[in-house]
Short mmCIF file of C-alpha atoms in Angstrom, two decimals:
data_model
loop_
_atom_site.label_atom_id
_atom_site.label_comp_id
_atom_site.label_asym_id
_atom_site.label_seq_id
_atom_site.Cartn_x
_atom_site.Cartn_y
_atom_site.Cartn_z
CA MET A 655 18.48 22.11 -1.01
CA THR A 656 15.43 22.12 -4.20
CA LYS A 657 12.78 19.05 -3.16
CA LYS A 658 14.23 17.07 -5.75
CA GLN A 659 17.63 17.05 -4.38
CA ARG A 660 16.26 16.12 -0.85
CA ALA A 661 13.53 13.74 -2.12
CA LEU A 662 16.81 11.84 -3.78
CA GLN A 663 19.21 12.08 -0.80
CA ILE A 664 16.20 10.68 0.94
CA ILE A 665 15.69 8.15 -1.64
CA GLU A 666 19.91 7.29 -1.30
CA ARG A 667 19.52 6.89 2.50
CA LEU A 668 16.64 4.93 3.26
CA LYS A 669 18.06 2.23 0.64
CA GLU A 670 21.00 2.30 3.00
CA GLU A 671 18.78 1.56 6.23
CA TYR A 672 16.17 -0.59 4.80
CA PRO A 673 17.85 -2.45 2.17
CA GLN A 674 14.85 -4.75 1.44
CA ALA A 675 11.76 -2.56 0.54
CA ASP A 676 8.82 -5.69 0.19
CA CYS A 677 5.11 -5.68 1.17
CA THR A 678 4.45 -6.34 4.23
CA LEU A 679 1.05 -8.56 3.61
CA GLU A 680 1.55 -11.87 2.56
CA TYR A 681 0.87 -12.94 -0.71
CA ASP A 682 1.81 -16.13 -3.50
CA GLN A 683 -1.02 -14.89 -6.10
CA ALA A 684 -2.08 -11.29 -7.16
CA TRP A 685 -5.42 -11.88 -6.53
CA LYS A 686 -4.45 -12.45 -3.04
CA LEU A 687 -3.19 -8.73 -2.79
CA LEU A 688 -6.20 -7.25 -3.88
CA VAL A 689 -7.47 -8.89 -1.11
CA SER A 690 -5.15 -7.71 1.81
CA VAL A 691 -5.07 -4.73 0.54
CA ARG A 692 -8.96 -3.88 1.05
CA LEU A 693 -9.03 -6.18 4.19
CA ALA A 694 -5.75 -3.69 5.39
CA ALA A 695 -7.95 -0.76 5.27
CA GLN A 696 -8.17 0.70 9.07
CA CYS A 697 -6.36 -2.57 10.20
CA THR A 698 -2.92 -3.44 10.73
CA ASP A 699 -1.02 -5.49 8.14
CA ALA A 700 -0.35 -8.08 10.72
CA ARG A 701 -3.96 -8.83 11.30
CA VAL A 702 -5.04 -9.37 7.67
CA ASN A 703 -2.34 -11.66 7.14
CA VAL A 704 -3.57 -13.68 9.87
CA VAL A 705 -7.29 -13.53 9.13
CA VAL A 706 -6.77 -14.64 5.45
CA GLU A 707 -5.32 -17.61 6.29
CA GLY A 708 -8.69 -18.88 7.25
CA LEU A 709 -10.51 -17.44 3.84
CA TYR A 710 -7.99 -18.62 2.13
CA GLU A 711 -8.18 -22.15 3.64
CA LYS A 712 -12.48 -22.18 2.80
CA PHE A 713 -11.88 -20.35 -0.71
CA PRO A 714 -8.71 -21.57 -2.25
CA ASP A 715 -9.16 -19.48 -5.90
CA VAL A 716 -10.71 -16.56 -7.62
CA GLU A 717 -13.74 -19.38 -9.12
CA ALA A 718 -13.90 -20.13 -5.36
CA LEU A 719 -14.35 -17.02 -3.59
CA ALA A 720 -16.19 -15.43 -6.12
CA ASN A 721 -18.90 -18.07 -5.63
CA ALA A 722 -18.87 -17.32 -1.84
CA PRO A 723 -21.97 -16.43 0.00
CA VAL A 724 -20.90 -12.74 0.98
CA GLU A 725 -21.79 -13.20 4.45
CA GLU A 726 -19.67 -16.29 4.47
CA ILE A 727 -16.73 -14.15 3.43
CA GLU A 728 -17.84 -11.28 6.00
CA GLU A 729 -17.73 -13.76 9.47
CA ILE A 730 -14.47 -14.15 8.36
CA VAL A 731 -13.10 -11.20 8.04
CA HIS A 732 -14.95 -9.53 10.47
CA PRO A 733 -12.02 -9.19 12.77
CA CYS A 734 -10.46 -6.63 9.85
CA GLY A 735 -13.40 -4.20 10.83
CA LEU A 736 -15.74 -3.32 8.33
CA GLY A 737 -16.39 -6.56 7.96
CA LYS A 738 -19.92 -6.31 6.07
CA SER A 739 -18.44 -3.74 3.22
CA LYS A 740 -14.99 -5.37 2.81
CA ALA A 741 -17.03 -8.54 1.90
CA ARG A 742 -19.17 -6.77 -0.62
CA ASP A 743 -16.40 -5.23 -2.39
CA ILE A 744 -14.33 -8.69 -1.86
CA SER A 745 -17.04 -10.64 -3.57
CA ALA A 746 -17.58 -8.17 -6.33
CA CYS A 747 -14.25 -7.90 -7.38
CA MET A 748 -13.36 -11.53 -7.09
CA ARG A 749 -16.50 -11.93 -9.88
CA MET A 750 -15.21 -9.48 -11.75
CA LEU A 751 -12.27 -10.72 -11.96
CA ARG A 752 -14.31 -14.63 -13.28
CA ASP A 753 -16.16 -13.15 -15.67
CA GLU A 754 -14.16 -10.50 -17.14
CA TYR A 755 -10.19 -11.14 -16.83
CA ASP A 756 -10.40 -15.14 -16.90
CA GLY A 757 -9.36 -15.17 -13.01
CA LYS A 758 -6.24 -12.92 -13.64
CA VAL A 759 -5.80 -9.86 -12.75
CA PRO A 760 -5.26 -6.95 -15.09
CA GLU A 761 -2.17 -5.89 -15.80
CA ASP A 762 -3.49 -1.86 -16.43
CA PHE A 763 -3.86 0.64 -13.85
CA ASP A 764 -7.21 2.06 -15.37
CA LYS A 765 -8.65 -1.77 -15.38
CA LEU A 766 -7.73 -2.24 -11.61
CA LEU A 767 -9.67 0.97 -10.20
CA ALA A 768 -12.29 -0.20 -11.95
CA LEU A 769 -12.49 -3.29 -10.22
CA PRO A 770 -14.91 -3.13 -6.20
CA GLY A 771 -12.86 -1.56 -3.57
CA VAL A 772 -9.97 -0.29 -5.12
CA GLY A 773 -8.84 2.71 -5.26
CA ARG A 774 -5.39 4.56 -6.51
CA LYS A 775 -3.09 2.87 -3.60
CA SER A 776 -4.89 -0.08 -4.01
CA ALA A 777 -3.99 0.12 -7.90
CA ASN A 778 -0.67 1.41 -7.40
CA LEU A 779 0.62 -1.40 -5.05
CA ILE A 780 -0.25 -3.80 -7.36
CA MET A 781 1.32 -2.25 -10.63
CA GLY A 782 4.24 -1.96 -8.16
CA ASP A 783 4.47 -5.26 -6.58
CA VAL A 784 2.86 -7.83 -9.22
CA PHE A 785 3.74 -6.78 -12.34
CA GLY A 786 7.04 -4.61 -12.03
CA LYS A 787 5.75 -1.19 -13.20
CA PRO A 788 6.48 2.13 -12.02
CA ALA A 789 4.35 2.85 -8.88
CA ILE A 790 4.06 5.48 -5.95
CA VAL A 791 1.79 3.85 -2.82
CA THR A 792 0.21 7.08 -0.79
CA ASP A 793 -0.57 5.24 1.99
CA THR A 794 -0.92 6.76 5.77
CA HIS A 795 2.34 6.41 6.46
CA CYS A 796 3.92 8.00 2.94
CA ILE A 797 1.21 10.89 3.40
CA ARG A 798 2.84 11.92 6.89
CA LEU A 799 6.38 11.35 6.49
CA VAL A 800 6.47 13.42 3.05
CA ASN A 801 5.04 15.73 4.62
CA ARG A 802 7.44 15.79 7.44
CA MET A 803 10.25 16.02 4.80
CA GLY A 804 9.36 18.79 3.07
CA LEU A 805 8.48 16.83 0.23
CA VAL A 806 5.05 18.35 0.37
CA ASP A 807 3.78 21.00 2.34
CA GLY A 808 0.68 20.43 4.06
CA ILE A 809 -0.92 18.41 1.61
CA LYS A 810 -2.90 15.66 3.23
CA GLU A 811 -5.00 14.82 0.03
CA PRO A 812 -3.54 10.89 -1.48
CA ALA A 813 -4.20 11.46 -4.71
CA LYS A 814 -3.14 15.07 -4.01
CA VAL A 815 0.16 13.82 -2.75
CA GLU A 816 0.28 11.60 -5.02
CA LYS A 817 0.33 13.64 -8.04
CA GLU A 818 3.34 15.79 -6.13
CA LEU A 819 6.08 13.25 -5.44
CA TRP A 820 5.69 12.18 -9.25
CA LYS A 821 8.00 15.50 -9.63
CA LEU A 822 10.19 14.48 -7.27
CA ILE A 823 10.94 10.82 -7.16
CA PRO A 824 12.48 8.27 -10.18
CA PRO A 825 9.87 6.38 -11.59
CA GLU A 826 12.04 3.29 -10.99
CA GLU A 827 12.80 4.09 -7.50
CA GLY A 828 8.82 5.16 -6.87
CA ASN A 829 7.30 1.05 -4.70
CA ASP A 830 10.08 0.73 -2.93
CA PHE A 831 10.67 4.00 -1.37
CA CYS A 832 6.92 3.75 -0.54
CA HIS A 833 7.52 0.32 1.01
CA ARG A 834 11.37 2.48 2.77
CA LEU A 835 9.00 4.69 4.27
CA VAL A 836 6.45 2.50 5.97
CA ASP A 837 9.69 0.84 7.59
CA HIS A 838 10.89 4.32 8.64
CA GLY A 839 7.55 4.77 9.69
CA ARG A 840 7.31 2.34 12.00
CA ALA A 841 10.36 2.04 13.62
CA VAL A 842 11.59 5.56 13.61
CA CYS A 843 9.24 8.42 12.65
CA THR A 844 6.19 7.36 14.21
CA ALA A 845 2.71 8.73 14.37
CA ARG A 846 1.39 7.89 18.23
CA THR A 847 4.63 8.88 20.16
CA LYS A 848 7.53 11.43 19.73
CA PRO A 849 9.36 10.54 16.42
CA TYR A 850 12.96 9.18 17.44
CA CYS A 851 14.87 12.19 15.16
CA ASP A 852 17.92 11.69 17.33
CA LYS A 853 18.28 8.09 15.87
CA CYS A 854 17.01 8.83 12.77
CA CYS A 855 19.77 8.75 9.28
CA LEU A 856 17.57 11.80 7.46
CA GLN A 857 17.96 13.99 10.32
CA ASP A 858 20.32 17.15 8.62
CA ILE A 859 18.03 17.12 5.61
CA CYS A 860 14.34 16.65 7.03
CA LYS A 861 12.62 19.86 7.95
CA LYS A 862 10.83 18.52 10.31
CA ALA A 863 7.69 19.93 9.50
CA GLY A 864 5.47 19.89 12.29
CA VAL A 865 7.12 17.93 15.13
#
């Protein structure tokens, strides 16, 4: 079985196992997803979803957050960890949205990358979830699982993993596939315990590399 064939089978089986492929960060506007994905670095999505409630209560739109003192942002987002750098990036990002994009999130990958605190993972998430464009989000779940499954061989750098996956995953499948990897990584192919290979829908086609 080639990597491409394995990838297509994995996609289909994960679709059956996790039919609802959604981002676990809660948002109702594009700029809020930008804020949440920055806060999610080294923090759980569940905690981010709680913390941003207080942030948006005090600063309900791009303009308000752009004008907010960085210290006040930091005070609210502190529970997510790395509060100083995250607050600084969020403030700078919101100011850039206000000053250059009329408060709107740009629908362009390179323009997203130019926003403070936005890397390839965040830009891909925005492109896929907000704008419905082809995207591959190489978060920690994705990198761990695609190595275990044998879709990539011992590659840990997010950009390199993304590049390899673009060769294997149909563009229209990439975004949902990565969301399903998160679900599968939490429920079955776990990081902190031995993975539950006996109840895995992929057990007969997975390489189980490093397990």
